[in-house]
XYZ file of C-alpha atoms in Angstrom:
559
model
C 0.000 0.000 0.000
C 1.320 3.442 -0.860
C 1.488 5.991 1.888
C -1.063 8.768 1.645
C 1.180 11.288 3.335
C 2.575 14.271 1.455
C 6.302 14.416 0.735
C 6.947 16.926 3.493
C 5.140 14.737 6.018
C 6.956 11.440 5.384
C 8.668 10.046 8.464
C 12.407 9.529 8.398
C 12.214 5.874 9.470
C 10.912 3.814 6.540
C 10.128 0.401 8.016
C 9.834 -1.241 4.590
C 13.254 0.037 3.550
C 14.783 -0.937 6.903
C 13.648 -4.555 6.473
C 14.298 -4.388 2.687
C 10.863 -5.775 1.821
C 8.185 -4.792 -0.684
C 5.210 -2.729 0.455
C 3.092 -5.723 -0.513
C 5.317 -8.124 1.480
C 3.653 -11.208 2.938
C 3.990 -12.327 6.555
C 6.545 -14.941 5.465
C 8.691 -12.309 3.731
C 8.530 -10.052 6.771
C 9.465 -12.886 9.109
C 12.462 -13.942 6.965
C 13.780 -10.355 6.807
C 13.262 -9.891 10.548
C 15.119 -13.086 11.459
C 18.028 -12.140 9.227
C 18.460 -8.733 10.885
C 17.948 -10.181 14.372
C 20.881 -12.520 13.805
C 22.961 -9.539 12.793
C 21.997 -7.102 15.553
C 21.225 -9.335 18.541
C 22.993 -7.759 21.559
C 24.076 -11.138 22.981
C 26.392 -11.651 19.985
C 28.654 -8.762 21.003
C 30.940 -8.635 24.048
C 32.272 -5.111 23.649
C 30.073 -2.801 25.804
C 29.904 -0.071 23.154
C 29.053 -2.499 20.349
C 26.519 -4.180 22.617
C 24.833 -0.829 23.276
C 24.729 0.048 19.571
C 23.416 -3.404 18.690
C 20.640 -3.048 21.257
C 19.487 0.246 19.712
C 19.396 -1.200 16.196
C 17.802 -4.428 17.375
C 14.995 -2.453 19.042
C 14.461 -0.433 15.846
C 14.209 -3.600 13.747
C 11.889 -5.188 16.317
C 9.664 -2.101 16.264
C 9.480 -2.191 12.452
C 8.535 -5.881 12.457
C 5.903 -5.440 15.161
C 4.188 -2.713 13.146
C 4.305 -4.398 9.739
C 3.320 -7.850 11.043
C 0.172 -6.443 12.679
C -2.442 -5.875 9.899
C -4.158 -3.082 11.814
C -0.970 -1.253 12.795
C 0.362 -1.723 9.264
C -2.764 -0.162 7.783
C -2.386 2.881 10.042
C 1.334 3.134 9.226
C 0.633 2.938 5.487
C -1.855 5.789 5.772
C -0.489 8.068 8.506
C 3.175 7.038 8.718
C 5.098 6.470 11.931
C 3.436 9.331 13.796
C 0.056 7.747 13.148
C 1.105 4.991 15.559
C 1.398 7.444 18.439
C -1.449 7.799 20.927
C -2.907 10.732 18.983
C -2.974 8.660 15.826
C -4.692 5.732 17.515
C -7.379 8.047 18.813
C -8.407 8.766 15.227
C -9.784 5.271 14.688
C -11.061 2.466 16.838
C -8.506 -0.233 17.593
C -10.821 -3.076 16.581
C -11.406 -1.884 13.038
C -10.151 -3.865 10.084
C -7.574 -2.386 7.658
C -10.337 -1.785 5.112
C -12.422 0.091 7.690
C -9.385 2.138 8.729
C -8.815 3.168 5.116
C -12.503 4.101 4.730
C -12.261 6.207 7.885
C -9.153 7.916 6.548
C -10.843 8.702 3.242
C -13.827 10.114 5.120
C -11.561 12.362 7.198
C -9.733 13.413 4.032
C -13.046 14.360 2.458
C -13.961 16.445 5.502
C -10.595 18.212 5.347
C -11.115 18.904 1.625
C -14.520 20.382 2.399
C -12.986 22.661 5.034
C -10.303 23.728 2.568
C -13.020 24.356 -0.013
C -14.815 26.678 2.391
C -11.627 28.720 2.819
C -10.595 28.857 -0.846
C -11.554 31.823 -3.058
C -9.630 30.702 -6.173
C -8.883 34.206 -7.526
C -8.258 34.559 -11.259
C -7.259 37.647 -13.150
C -6.209 38.979 -16.540
C -4.381 42.172 -17.437
C -4.127 43.025 -21.128
C -2.162 46.019 -22.432
C -2.430 46.760 -26.153
C 0.528 48.580 -27.707
C 0.573 50.394 -31.040
C 4.136 50.226 -32.443
C 3.352 50.777 -36.129
C 5.569 53.863 -36.129
C 8.596 51.570 -35.834
C 8.130 50.095 -39.312
C 5.640 52.269 -41.204
C 6.626 55.979 -41.020
C 6.443 58.984 -43.271
C 9.991 60.237 -42.848
C 9.421 63.475 -44.752
C 6.652 64.593 -42.420
C 8.763 64.059 -39.302
C 12.057 65.587 -40.366
C 11.148 69.162 -39.357
C 9.290 68.229 -36.128
C 10.820 68.346 -32.645
C 11.599 64.755 -31.665
C 10.451 63.599 -35.071
C 13.366 61.197 -35.389
C 12.111 59.051 -32.481
C 9.417 56.472 -33.347
C 6.181 56.992 -31.440
C 4.985 53.946 -29.464
C 1.793 54.240 -27.443
C -0.606 52.192 -25.337
C -3.950 52.362 -27.117
C -6.038 49.906 -25.090
C -6.167 48.178 -21.733
C -8.333 45.528 -20.157
C -8.367 44.312 -16.554
C -10.587 41.533 -15.258
C -10.711 39.683 -11.943
C -12.882 36.948 -10.463
C -13.134 35.105 -7.161
C -15.034 31.991 -6.158
C -16.678 31.783 -2.744
C -17.874 28.258 -1.848
C -21.092 28.552 0.124
C -21.635 24.827 0.676
C -20.209 21.651 -0.853
C -22.669 22.059 -3.750
C -23.161 25.848 -3.999
C -20.603 28.396 -5.180
C -20.825 32.156 -5.699
C -18.600 33.677 -8.389
C -17.966 37.423 -8.383
C -16.222 38.950 -11.389
C -15.585 42.376 -12.822
C -13.710 44.058 -15.636
C -12.520 47.469 -16.804
C -11.646 48.336 -20.413
C -10.382 51.379 -22.258
C -9.641 51.909 -25.977
C -8.306 55.155 -27.461
C -9.555 57.180 -24.512
C -13.008 55.582 -24.263
C -13.791 52.905 -21.691
C -16.157 51.302 -19.280
C -16.648 48.410 -16.952
C -19.048 45.800 -15.657
C -19.590 43.539 -12.680
C -21.150 40.077 -12.619
C -22.416 37.720 -9.929
C -23.013 34.032 -10.704
C -24.534 31.415 -8.418
C -23.664 27.815 -9.313
C -25.224 24.676 -7.845
C -24.068 21.129 -8.473
C -27.331 19.252 -8.786
C -25.855 15.757 -9.160
C -22.762 13.890 -10.289
C -24.009 14.439 -13.848
C -24.614 18.162 -13.954
C -24.874 21.662 -12.532
C -26.798 24.866 -13.111
C -25.840 28.538 -12.899
C -27.656 31.882 -12.662
C -25.835 35.075 -13.663
C -26.614 38.732 -12.921
C -24.602 41.606 -14.344
C -24.501 45.359 -14.703
C -22.237 47.861 -16.440
C -21.999 51.176 -18.207
C -21.260 49.639 -21.607
C -23.928 46.968 -22.030
C -26.493 47.567 -19.288
C -28.076 44.978 -16.960
C -27.687 41.278 -17.808
C -29.611 38.203 -16.709
C -28.489 34.748 -17.797
C -28.768 31.055 -17.059
C -26.425 28.153 -17.874
C -26.893 24.384 -17.565
C -24.358 21.563 -17.888
C -25.387 17.912 -18.166
C -23.598 14.620 -18.840
C -25.881 12.688 -21.210
C -23.686 9.582 -21.313
C -20.170 8.781 -20.032
C -18.879 9.960 -23.454
C -21.216 12.862 -24.211
C -22.280 16.108 -22.517
C -24.280 19.213 -23.386
C -24.297 22.828 -22.186
C -27.086 25.337 -22.770
C -26.873 29.041 -22.049
C -29.438 31.808 -22.491
C -29.331 35.482 -21.563
C -31.139 38.790 -21.725
C -29.064 41.932 -22.280
C -30.889 45.189 -21.422
C -29.732 48.383 -23.087
C -30.998 51.706 -24.422
C -31.721 49.910 -27.706
C -34.021 47.431 -25.996
C -33.713 43.844 -24.866
C -31.279 41.605 -26.739
C -31.835 37.884 -26.136
C -29.166 35.285 -26.847
C -28.974 31.478 -26.773
C -25.949 29.201 -27.055
C -25.886 25.398 -26.977
C -22.869 23.082 -27.181
C -22.967 19.325 -27.727
C -19.665 17.501 -27.096
C -18.679 13.870 -27.485
C -15.548 11.803 -26.868
C -14.665 10.354 -30.252
C -11.834 8.337 -28.728
C -9.528 8.466 -25.705
C -7.785 11.667 -26.829
C -10.273 13.271 -29.230
C -13.327 15.458 -28.614
C -15.913 16.624 -31.116
C -18.016 19.781 -30.581
C -21.158 21.179 -32.209
C -22.151 24.731 -31.270
C -25.211 26.774 -32.206
C -25.486 30.439 -31.287
C -28.504 32.691 -31.811
C -28.626 36.371 -30.986
C -26.444 39.388 -31.755
C -23.857 37.247 -33.579
C -25.615 34.097 -34.784
C -23.469 31.218 -35.962
C -23.030 27.455 -36.227
C -19.652 25.962 -35.358
C -18.149 22.491 -35.436
C -14.691 21.544 -34.169
C -12.507 18.532 -33.467
C -9.857 18.686 -30.749
C -7.232 15.990 -30.288
C -4.999 16.270 -27.235
C -2.226 13.762 -26.525
C 0.865 13.752 -24.343
C 3.010 15.091 -27.184
C 0.628 17.195 -29.307
C -2.576 19.219 -29.502
C -4.580 19.499 -32.762
C -7.690 21.591 -33.491
C -9.859 21.879 -36.589
C -12.819 24.279 -36.559
C -15.364 25.511 -39.108
C -17.922 28.264 -38.521
C -20.794 29.654 -40.562
C -22.234 32.820 -39.129
C -22.967 36.520 -39.133
C -20.731 38.471 -39.468
C -17.879 35.928 -39.471
C -17.472 32.580 -41.236
C -14.094 30.866 -41.203
C -11.981 27.722 -41.289
C -9.255 27.241 -38.670
C -6.491 24.664 -38.286
C -3.951 24.647 -35.431
C -1.252 22.300 -34.191
C 0.875 22.334 -31.064
C 3.853 20.094 -30.317
C 4.770 19.405 -26.669
C 8.391 18.637 -25.858
C 8.862 16.120 -23.072
C 11.306 18.266 -21.084
C 11.165 19.644 -17.565
C 10.429 23.156 -18.881
C 7.287 21.911 -20.703
C 8.289 23.647 -23.945
C 5.604 23.912 -26.647
C 5.694 25.202 -30.228
C 2.505 25.972 -32.125
C 1.166 27.171 -35.428
C -2.269 27.943 -36.864
C -4.013 29.124 -39.999
C -7.382 30.894 -39.967
C -9.175 32.050 -43.094
C -12.609 33.618 -43.504
C -14.602 36.656 -44.620
C -12.307 38.853 -42.503
C -9.174 37.698 -44.351
C -6.432 35.194 -43.561
C -4.246 35.011 -40.451
C -1.198 32.806 -39.897
C 0.156 32.490 -36.354
C 3.197 30.715 -34.943
C 4.877 30.814 -31.569
C 6.196 29.003 -28.513
C 5.785 28.897 -24.770
C 7.952 27.617 -21.954
C 7.865 27.223 -18.199
C 10.349 29.688 -16.675
C 9.706 28.947 -12.987
C 7.593 26.717 -10.798
C 4.451 28.828 -11.278
C 5.207 30.888 -14.398
C 4.835 30.179 -18.126
C 6.050 32.639 -20.777
C 4.814 32.554 -24.370
C 5.177 34.590 -27.561
C 3.116 34.395 -30.760
C 3.646 36.140 -34.107
C 0.474 36.942 -36.058
C 0.708 37.686 -39.796
C -2.545 38.461 -41.585
C -4.250 40.127 -44.521
C -5.493 42.813 -44.000
C -4.611 42.764 -40.270
C -0.852 43.197 -40.729
C 1.813 41.938 -38.309
C 1.473 41.661 -34.525
C 3.507 40.176 -31.676
C 1.589 38.752 -28.714
C 3.427 38.141 -25.446
C 1.700 36.259 -22.630
C 2.837 35.488 -19.085
C 0.872 33.117 -16.884
C 1.786 33.452 -13.221
C -0.213 31.023 -11.071
C -3.857 32.038 -11.737
C -2.987 35.465 -13.160
C -2.509 36.176 -16.878
C -0.617 39.157 -18.319
C -1.174 39.727 -22.053
C 0.664 42.236 -24.259
C -0.506 42.394 -27.911
C 1.902 44.638 -29.865
C 0.665 45.806 -33.278
C 3.738 46.337 -35.466
C 2.386 47.194 -38.910
C -0.784 47.254 -40.976
C 1.088 45.865 -43.979
C 2.993 42.642 -44.623
C 6.531 43.923 -44.174
C 9.329 41.290 -44.073
C 11.302 43.419 -41.600
C 8.389 43.416 -39.136
C 7.997 39.624 -39.424
C 11.749 39.135 -38.929
C 12.046 41.306 -35.828
C 8.809 39.920 -34.350
C 10.292 36.423 -34.683
C 13.927 36.959 -33.729
C 13.507 39.757 -31.190
C 11.575 37.793 -28.513
C 13.882 34.782 -28.954
C 17.060 36.836 -28.378
C 15.439 38.692 -25.480
C 14.313 35.429 -23.855
C 17.743 33.794 -24.175
C 19.391 36.844 -22.601
C 16.896 37.002 -19.729
C 17.115 33.214 -19.247
C 20.900 33.279 -18.952
C 21.323 36.520 -16.983
C 18.283 36.474 -14.665
C 16.091 33.380 -14.664
C 18.721 30.634 -14.365
C 20.738 32.381 -11.609
C 17.523 33.118 -9.713
C 16.181 29.543 -9.980
C 19.593 28.115 -9.022
C 19.850 30.419 -5.996
C 16.272 29.619 -4.966
C 16.928 25.885 -5.220
C 20.116 26.142 -3.176
C 18.291 28.227 -0.570
C 15.500 25.639 -0.292
C 18.055 22.820 -0.011
C 19.942 24.681 2.704
C 16.749 25.191 4.697
C 15.918 21.502 4.305
C 19.415 20.499 5.441
C 19.222 22.767 8.483
C 15.805 21.471 9.519
C 16.902 17.833 9.193
C 20.488 18.185 10.444
C 19.886 16.521 13.818
C 17.916 13.670 12.259
C 20.581 13.064 9.607
C 23.255 13.043 12.315
C 21.271 10.392 14.190
C 20.830 8.295 11.039
C 24.515 8.614 10.229
C 25.471 7.398 13.706
C 23.064 4.470 13.366
C 24.556 3.618 9.955
C 28.125 3.709 11.273
C 27.125 1.525 14.212
C 25.413 -0.920 11.863
C 28.558 -1.176 9.701
C 30.666 -2.009 12.776
C 28.197 -4.701 13.798
C 28.186 -6.166 10.277
C 31.941 -6.778 10.044
C 31.968 -10.343 11.368
C 28.891 -11.372 9.329
C 30.341 -9.820 6.180
C 33.622 -11.730 6.691
C 31.710 -15.041 6.849
C 29.539 -14.120 3.824
C 32.615 -13.249 1.731
C 34.324 -16.523 2.681
C 31.218 -18.485 1.673
C 30.828 -16.584 -1.604
C 34.510 -16.945 -2.502
C 34.349 -20.690 -1.976
C 31.589 -21.005 -4.580
C 32.830 -18.239 -6.949
C 29.741 -16.304 -5.961
C 28.800 -12.651 -5.511
C 31.459 -10.340 -4.036
C 30.743 -6.614 -3.639
C 34.066 -4.928 -4.430
C 32.938 -1.306 -4.110
C 29.601 0.390 -3.598
C 28.766 4.081 -3.266
C 25.464 5.809 -2.549
C 24.588 9.483 -3.028
C 24.912 12.176 -5.668
C 27.278 11.499 -8.574
C 28.484 14.257 -10.914
C 28.594 12.796 -14.435
C 27.620 15.844 -16.525
C 30.658 17.790 -17.796
C 28.724 21.041 -17.384
C 28.496 20.369 -13.629
C 32.167 19.677 -12.938
C 32.198 22.530 -10.430
C 29.808 20.541 -8.238
C 31.173 18.116 -5.671
C 30.063 14.510 -5.529
C 28.337 13.621 -2.242
C 28.574 9.861 -1.733
C 29.119 7.380 1.087
C 30.783 3.970 0.992
C 28.144 1.239 1.377
C 30.260 -1.759 0.372
C 29.881 -3.520 3.734
C 26.079 -2.986 4.100
C 25.453 -4.314 0.576
C 27.660 -7.374 1.041
C 25.778 -8.089 4.251
C 22.518 -8.268 2.243
C 23.922 -10.896 -0.148
C 22.294 -14.293 0.265
C 22.935 -17.379 -1.889
C 24.943 -15.267 -4.391
C 22.034 -12.854 -4.883
C 21.303 -9.293 -3.849
C 17.736 -8.000 -4.082
C 16.729 -4.426 -3.198
C 13.067 -3.383 -3.297
C 11.453 -0.238 -4.728
C 12.100 2.092 -1.793
C 14.598 4.775 -0.925
C 17.889 3.103 -0.187
C 18.727 5.609 2.555
C 16.613 3.499 4.918
C 18.605 0.288 4.382
C 20.764 -0.955 7.293
C 24.127 0.821 7.159
C 22.832 3.570 4.816
C 21.875 7.203 5.427
C 21.098 10.237 3.237
C 24.358 12.071 2.376
C 22.653 14.817 0.328
C 19.180 15.739 1.578
C 16.795 16.931 -1.119
C 19.044 15.981 -4.041
C 18.790 13.142 -6.551
C 20.680 10.041 -5.437
C 21.921 6.821 -7.044
C 23.619 3.587 -6.030
C 26.757 2.551 -7.918
C 27.989 -1.019 -7.434
C 31.141 -2.714 -8.697
C 30.933 -6.464 -8.056
C 32.462 -9.760 -9.034
C 30.476 -12.846 -9.951
C 32.061 -16.107 -11.091
C 35.357 -14.260 -11.360
C 33.969 -11.681 -13.831
C 33.702 -7.954 -13.119
C 30.261 -6.307 -13.218
C 29.043 -2.737 -12.666
C 25.616 -1.115 -12.313
C 24.182 2.321 -11.526
C 20.690 2.269 -10.003
C 18.318 5.114 -9.107
C 17.406 5.678 -5.491
C 13.826 4.413 -5.807
C 14.541 1.678 -8.362
C 14.451 -2.020 -7.520
C 17.778 -3.767 -8.039
C 18.608 -7.453 -8.621
C 22.180 -8.667 -9.059
C 23.956 -10.418 -10.590
C 22.769 -9.766 -14.142
C 24.381 -10.488 -17.498
C 23.707 -6.898 -18.602
C 25.961 -5.585 -15.794
C 28.982 -7.439 -17.097
C 32.012 -5.319 -17.972
C 33.375 -6.333 -21.373
C 37.086 -7.044 -21.080
C 37.670 -5.545 -24.555
C 36.339 -2.110 -23.609
């Protein structure tokens, strides 16, 4: 069973790793691992007072781990709450006589209650700031008219429109939510704003309904209603109607959308809109792990068009995406291409070049920061000028690379080092304790390891020559970093049985004789071993299962 604790709540003592057993280990597997460690750490096997004291501490730790994992009820609590769930406070959460299944149900119920309390406190704010910039004077100027004017040699760039919108959600109950939103807009000196209040109720697992009330100085009062309903597991429908009151009278509007899963990754949509801008629209959207494709066709007043777009998703840690689209209709033709990339944990930066007839050339820059969006459309020229297309394409790329190298990377690196330092400081005492336990365990293993090596040598079996655990520096670009590894040759040899070594899928820092030499950093286990007189070598990730010997680990004598 996987632990339901968050990463920052995981206890330092991993009982499964300590006994080197799977999380699905049977009672027989637990008993065999326990007996093996008892023979190693039993205090009566050591005469030296200091070794005897160290053996007693480790023996008690192993005994505690076995007692918990061999008791189905205690094991269920440990799997859910971790080690601290076994304290008195943890036991008070559930009745002692409950079965593991009942304990898990109780935990899920408590989790649901906690989620409901979090829901009551969450407002989920969302906002958008859009600043439109007119930079046509950069590429399309009448030089003769400006030569005699003061400052005429400097291109005139101005902000010609702005839009700000914000919304918050206020959960009233587990099924009812109030959504308050507002916006302000200005264009060439003229502007206005509006405010909206929506009340949403989840009526069942299949649908919800929403009432909307709005008012503003640009459109007048608004009353609307929206309904969502799952018709089948693969099909849903939304219907929306509204009444817009203005000085010109009442303007009704209706919109319906029918959507269906065509396959696992593809959705089909049919939309019908009646009102101020009536239209019929059909679209197909295919979204996979590596790409996103959209085809749309609309017939309507005043706009009819065909649109095709494609986005490729790189499988890198920065979640880089490149995209392109073509849209053609009564308004003309527009070609767009661009890219976006994650620049920090909560921020995504994107740039798109738009080239159209008769729209001209524009550059659109967008920054998503958590739930806030900042949008900067820059209109460069009303004509199709190659210079405008070139600078709109190359300019953002050069600017991004400079900012990435001079600001973003140093900031992210410093932030990561700061977080690691805080983590090291908070866990320093615990790591010191684990290190002392590991060193004590290695001392206690010496005699057992000597006997194991003698037995393995007699049968040409498995001999661990060298083993290191921690952070290895293999990338040439990171040569300035220092490797942080510990020697775990003795602990690994001690785990060898019948010329085999098996490590389960768990962090290896919890194994007897191991500890974490680099808290918060990626770790690996590197093993150089001999089997049947032949040299072998393997590098294994911290959470990866490992079985040796293997033919694939063999070191070719010719290389």
